[in-house]
XYZ file of C-alpha atoms in Angstrom:
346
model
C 44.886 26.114 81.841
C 43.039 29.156 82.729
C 44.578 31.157 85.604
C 42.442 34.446 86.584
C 41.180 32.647 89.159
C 43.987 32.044 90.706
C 45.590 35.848 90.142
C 42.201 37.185 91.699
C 43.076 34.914 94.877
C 46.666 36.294 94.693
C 46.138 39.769 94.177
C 43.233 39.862 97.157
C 46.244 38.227 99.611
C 49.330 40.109 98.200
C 50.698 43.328 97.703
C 51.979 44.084 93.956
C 55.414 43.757 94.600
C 55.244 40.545 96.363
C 53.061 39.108 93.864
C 54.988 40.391 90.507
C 57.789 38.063 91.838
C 55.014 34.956 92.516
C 53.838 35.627 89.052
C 57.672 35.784 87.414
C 58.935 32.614 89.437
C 55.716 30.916 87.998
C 57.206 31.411 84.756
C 54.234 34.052 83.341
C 54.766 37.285 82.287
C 54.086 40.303 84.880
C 52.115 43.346 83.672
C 52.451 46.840 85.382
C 50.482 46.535 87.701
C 47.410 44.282 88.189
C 45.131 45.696 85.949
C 46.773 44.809 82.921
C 48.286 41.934 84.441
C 45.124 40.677 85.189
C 43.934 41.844 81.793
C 47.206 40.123 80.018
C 45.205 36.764 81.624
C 41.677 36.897 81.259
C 40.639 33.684 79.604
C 43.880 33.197 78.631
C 44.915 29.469 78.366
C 48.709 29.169 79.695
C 50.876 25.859 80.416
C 49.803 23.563 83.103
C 53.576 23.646 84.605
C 53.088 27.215 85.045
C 49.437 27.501 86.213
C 50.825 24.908 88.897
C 53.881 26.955 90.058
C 51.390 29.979 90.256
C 48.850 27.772 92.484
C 52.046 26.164 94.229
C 53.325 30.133 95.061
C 49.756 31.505 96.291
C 49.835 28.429 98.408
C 52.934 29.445 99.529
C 51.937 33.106 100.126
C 49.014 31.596 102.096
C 51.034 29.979 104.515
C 53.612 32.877 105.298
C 52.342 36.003 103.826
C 51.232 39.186 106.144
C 50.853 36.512 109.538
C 50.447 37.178 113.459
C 52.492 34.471 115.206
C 52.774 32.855 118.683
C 55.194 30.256 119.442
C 54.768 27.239 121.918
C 57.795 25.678 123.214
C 56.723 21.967 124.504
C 58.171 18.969 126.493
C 59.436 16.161 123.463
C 57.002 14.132 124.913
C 54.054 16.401 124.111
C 55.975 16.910 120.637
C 55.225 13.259 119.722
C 51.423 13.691 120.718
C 51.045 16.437 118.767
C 52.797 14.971 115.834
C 51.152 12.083 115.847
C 47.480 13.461 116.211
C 48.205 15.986 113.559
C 49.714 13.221 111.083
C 46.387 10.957 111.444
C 44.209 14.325 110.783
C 42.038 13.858 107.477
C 41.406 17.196 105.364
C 37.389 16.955 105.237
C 35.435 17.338 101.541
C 33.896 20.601 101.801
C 34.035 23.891 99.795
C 36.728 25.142 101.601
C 38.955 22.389 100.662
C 37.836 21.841 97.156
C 38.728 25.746 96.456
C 42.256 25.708 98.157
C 44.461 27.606 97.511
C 41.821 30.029 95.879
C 39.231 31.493 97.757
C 35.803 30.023 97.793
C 33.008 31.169 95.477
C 30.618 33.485 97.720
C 32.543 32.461 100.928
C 30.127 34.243 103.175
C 27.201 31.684 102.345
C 29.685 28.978 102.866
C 29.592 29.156 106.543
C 31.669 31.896 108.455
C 31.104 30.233 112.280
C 34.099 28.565 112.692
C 37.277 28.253 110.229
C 37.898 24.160 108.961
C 40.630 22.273 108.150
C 41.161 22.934 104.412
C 44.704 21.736 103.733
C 47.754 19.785 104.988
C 51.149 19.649 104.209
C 53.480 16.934 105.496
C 57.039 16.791 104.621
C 60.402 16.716 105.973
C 60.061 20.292 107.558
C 57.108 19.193 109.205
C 53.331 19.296 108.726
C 50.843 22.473 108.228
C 47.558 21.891 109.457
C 45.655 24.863 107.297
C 42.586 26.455 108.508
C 40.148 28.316 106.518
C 37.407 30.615 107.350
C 35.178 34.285 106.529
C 35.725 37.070 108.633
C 34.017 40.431 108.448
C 35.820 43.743 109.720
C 35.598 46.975 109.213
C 38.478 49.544 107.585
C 39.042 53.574 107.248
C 39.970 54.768 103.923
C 41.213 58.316 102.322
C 38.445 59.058 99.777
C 40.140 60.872 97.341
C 38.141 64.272 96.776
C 39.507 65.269 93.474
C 37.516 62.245 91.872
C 34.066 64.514 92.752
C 34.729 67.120 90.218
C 32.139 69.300 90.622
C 29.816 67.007 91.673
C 31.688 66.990 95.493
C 28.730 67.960 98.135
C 28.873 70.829 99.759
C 29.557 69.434 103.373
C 32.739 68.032 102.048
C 34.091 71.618 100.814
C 36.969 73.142 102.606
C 37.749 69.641 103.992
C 41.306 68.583 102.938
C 41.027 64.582 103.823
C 37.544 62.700 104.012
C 38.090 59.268 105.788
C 35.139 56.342 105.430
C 34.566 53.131 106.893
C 33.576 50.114 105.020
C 32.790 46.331 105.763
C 35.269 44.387 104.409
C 34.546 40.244 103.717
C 37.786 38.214 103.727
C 38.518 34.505 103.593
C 41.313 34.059 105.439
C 43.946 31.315 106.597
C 45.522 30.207 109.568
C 48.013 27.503 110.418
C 49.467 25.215 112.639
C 52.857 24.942 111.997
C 54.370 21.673 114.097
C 58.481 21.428 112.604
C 60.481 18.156 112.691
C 63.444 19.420 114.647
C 63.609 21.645 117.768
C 60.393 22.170 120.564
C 59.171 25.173 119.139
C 55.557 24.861 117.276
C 53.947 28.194 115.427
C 50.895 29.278 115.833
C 50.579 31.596 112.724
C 47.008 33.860 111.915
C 46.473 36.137 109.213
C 47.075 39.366 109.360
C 45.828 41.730 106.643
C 45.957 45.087 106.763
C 42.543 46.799 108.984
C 42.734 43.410 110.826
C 40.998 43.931 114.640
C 43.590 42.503 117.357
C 40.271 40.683 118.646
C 40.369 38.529 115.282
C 43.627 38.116 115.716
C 43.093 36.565 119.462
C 40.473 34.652 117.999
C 42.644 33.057 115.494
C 45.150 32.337 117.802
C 42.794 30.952 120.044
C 41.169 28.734 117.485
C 44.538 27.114 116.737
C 45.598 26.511 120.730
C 42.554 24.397 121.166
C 44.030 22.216 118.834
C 46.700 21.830 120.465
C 44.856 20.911 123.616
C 43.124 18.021 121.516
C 46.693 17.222 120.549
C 48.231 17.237 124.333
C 45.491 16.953 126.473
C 45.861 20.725 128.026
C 46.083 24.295 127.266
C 49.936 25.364 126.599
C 51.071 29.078 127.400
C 52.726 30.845 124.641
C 56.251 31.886 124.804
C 57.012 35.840 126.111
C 58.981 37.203 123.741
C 59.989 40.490 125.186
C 63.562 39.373 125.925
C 63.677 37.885 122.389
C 63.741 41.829 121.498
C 67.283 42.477 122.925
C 68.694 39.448 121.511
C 67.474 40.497 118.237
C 68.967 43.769 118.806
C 71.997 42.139 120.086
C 72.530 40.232 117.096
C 74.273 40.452 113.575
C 71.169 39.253 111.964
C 69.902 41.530 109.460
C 68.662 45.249 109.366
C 67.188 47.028 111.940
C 64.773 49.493 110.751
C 62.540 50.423 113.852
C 63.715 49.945 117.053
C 62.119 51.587 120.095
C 63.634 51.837 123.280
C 64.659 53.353 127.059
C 67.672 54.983 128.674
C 68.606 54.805 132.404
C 68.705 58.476 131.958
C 64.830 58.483 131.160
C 64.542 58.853 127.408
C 61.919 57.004 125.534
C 63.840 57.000 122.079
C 61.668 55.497 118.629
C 64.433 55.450 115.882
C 63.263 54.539 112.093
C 66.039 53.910 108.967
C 65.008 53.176 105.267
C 68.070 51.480 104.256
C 71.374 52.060 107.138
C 70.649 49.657 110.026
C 70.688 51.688 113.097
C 73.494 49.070 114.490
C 75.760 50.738 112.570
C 74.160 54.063 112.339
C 76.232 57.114 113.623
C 73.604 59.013 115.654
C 72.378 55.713 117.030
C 75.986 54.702 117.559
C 76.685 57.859 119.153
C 74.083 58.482 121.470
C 74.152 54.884 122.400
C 78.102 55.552 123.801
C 76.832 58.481 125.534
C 74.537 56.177 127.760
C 76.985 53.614 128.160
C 76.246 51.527 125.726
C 73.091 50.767 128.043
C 69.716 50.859 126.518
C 66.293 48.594 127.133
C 64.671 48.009 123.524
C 61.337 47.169 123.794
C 60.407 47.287 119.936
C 61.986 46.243 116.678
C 61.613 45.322 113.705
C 64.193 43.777 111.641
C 64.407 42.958 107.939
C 66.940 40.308 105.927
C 67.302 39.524 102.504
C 66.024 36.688 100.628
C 67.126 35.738 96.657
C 65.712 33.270 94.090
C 67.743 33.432 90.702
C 67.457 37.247 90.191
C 64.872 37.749 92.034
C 64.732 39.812 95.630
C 62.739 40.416 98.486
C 63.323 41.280 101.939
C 60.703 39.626 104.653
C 60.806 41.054 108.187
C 59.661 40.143 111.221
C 58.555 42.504 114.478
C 58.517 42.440 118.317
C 56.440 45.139 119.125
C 55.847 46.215 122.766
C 55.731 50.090 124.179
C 57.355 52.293 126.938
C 54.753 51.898 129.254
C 55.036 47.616 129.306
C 58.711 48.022 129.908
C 58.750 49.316 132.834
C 56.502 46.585 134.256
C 58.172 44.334 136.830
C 57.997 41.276 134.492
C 57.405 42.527 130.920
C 55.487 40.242 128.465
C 54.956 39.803 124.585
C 53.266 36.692 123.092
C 52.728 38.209 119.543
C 55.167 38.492 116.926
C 54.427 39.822 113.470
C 56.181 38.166 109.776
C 55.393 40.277 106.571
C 56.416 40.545 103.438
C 57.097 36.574 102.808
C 56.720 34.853 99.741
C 57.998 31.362 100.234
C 57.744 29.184 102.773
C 61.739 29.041 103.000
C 61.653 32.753 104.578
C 59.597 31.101 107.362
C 62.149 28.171 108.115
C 64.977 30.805 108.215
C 63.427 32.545 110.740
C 62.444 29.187 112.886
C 66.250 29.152 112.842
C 66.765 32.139 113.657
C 64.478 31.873 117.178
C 65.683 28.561 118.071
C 69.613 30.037 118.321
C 67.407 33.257 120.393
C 66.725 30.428 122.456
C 69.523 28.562 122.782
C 71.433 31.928 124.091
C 68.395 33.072 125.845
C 66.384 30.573 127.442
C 64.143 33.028 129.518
């Protein structure tokens, strides 16, 4: 089977390294770098087996790959509503759906309104409803002078960085995530890089309507600003980025690459000279994940700022995953927030 299609879907969705390991667990042979891995492939015929696993792993990337998430804790009453509408949901015959998991062919003139239900997964983790649908938005890149030559116009001389703007068309995907076990259900929107927060709300306002067909009313998402100190407060992973306050007055924004600050000696020591007493009101936190020899670490962010902190009664309702590949790293963390709420019911 021919598979540049499917690459071209992949490599729109994924960054390199995430994708190289897609590619490798699909049993094909990664390039350096897309261009010649996308070369290696074009109208190459490969092994059904492995054109599946590749479709199977962008599917996978689809679902958990670079998402904006808000969670919906819900009475077990409105659990079985939900389940049951969402079970008894048909995937309708359209473009959308006949593409999936690759992107449709000339999206834009496939209708951009309103995204559609192009997919559905149900299986003993649960069912994914899958939405599909274009977005346009509009991203600043660093032109990179030194490709003029000669030919660079004047009003750019003496300039050391040129930023433009472009338009960029993207079909993207966003899910309803409704798990067997525990109350919690995820609403999860893409998130690419560029992507306006307004897209974002729109996504994630898209997906809580459907939830009100499912229950019969609007449910609030979950503030997860406490969730941040019980991440802190935790042995679970790395901590990278963590921003926070002191009752002395300090607005502190600590970054690692590899330490996590937990254990990190300035942290550690300027943390003791407070007390031990600090209010985090950012963090992000990274774990690791293995396949065979294969490695990647997914992390997941709680992002508020000084200013929301020192509100009476602090709020957060969006929550940021990156750097998935399977559908696995997305279970862990479900685990993960259900023991945050277990010890932390507020």
């Amino acid at each position: 089977m021919e598979v540049s299609g499917i690459l071209e879907a992949l490599k729109e969705r994924a960054q390199w390294t995430e994708a190289r390991k897609i590619i490798i667990r699909a049993g094909l042979k990664a390039g350096k770098g897309w261009p010649r891995t996308i070369a290696r492939y074009a109208g190459a015929e490969v092994m059904q087996e492995s054109a599946d696993a590749l479709a199977s792993g962008l599917a996978e990337h689809l679902l958990v790959g670079d998402k904006a998430l808000r969670l919906y804790q819900l009475p077990e009453e409105n659990l079985t509503e939900l389940r049951t509408f969402a079970s008894e949901m048909d995937v309708p015959e359209t473009s959308f759906s006949a593409a999936y998991p690759c992107k449709v062919p000339n999206a834009g003139a496939a209708g951009n309104d309103e995204s559609i239900l192009c997919a559905k997964y149900d299986d003993e983790d649960g069912i994914f409803l899958v939405y599909s649908g274009v977005r346009k938005f509009e991203v600043k890149e660093k032109l990179d002078l030194t490709k003029f030559g000669d030919s660079l116009p004047s009003e750019f001389q003496g300039f050391s960085a040129v930023y433009g703007s472009k338009v960029i068309e993207r079909q993207l995907f966003d899910v309803l995530w409704i798990p067997r076990s525990g109350n919690v259900v995820f609403s999860i929107a893409d998130s690419p890089k560029g992507m306006p927060p307004e897209f974002l709300s729109a996504a994630h306002a898209k997906i809580r309507r459907l939830l009100m067909d499912g229950i019969g009313y609007y449910p609030e998402p979950l503030n997860l600003f406490n969730f941040i100190q019980a991440v802190y407060g935790s042995n679970w992973g790395t901590v990278v980025e963590l921003g926070f306050l002191t009752d002395t007055g300090s607005v502190k924004h600590e970054h690692m690459k590899l330490t996590c600050l937990r254990q990190e000696p300035f942290h550690v020591g300027g943390k003791d000279a407070v007390d031990g007493i600090i209010h985090p009101f950012s963090i992000l936190i990274r774990w690791m994940e293995k396949d065979g020899e294969l490695e990647w670490e997914p992390e997941f962010t709680l992002h508020s700022s000084a200013f929301e902190a020192h509100s009476i009664n602090p709020s957060l309702y969006d929550a940021y995953f990156g750097s998935g590949i399977l559908v696995r790293d997305l279970k862990r963390l479900r685990r993960r927030i259900s023991q945050v709420l277990e010890s932390k019911p507020s």
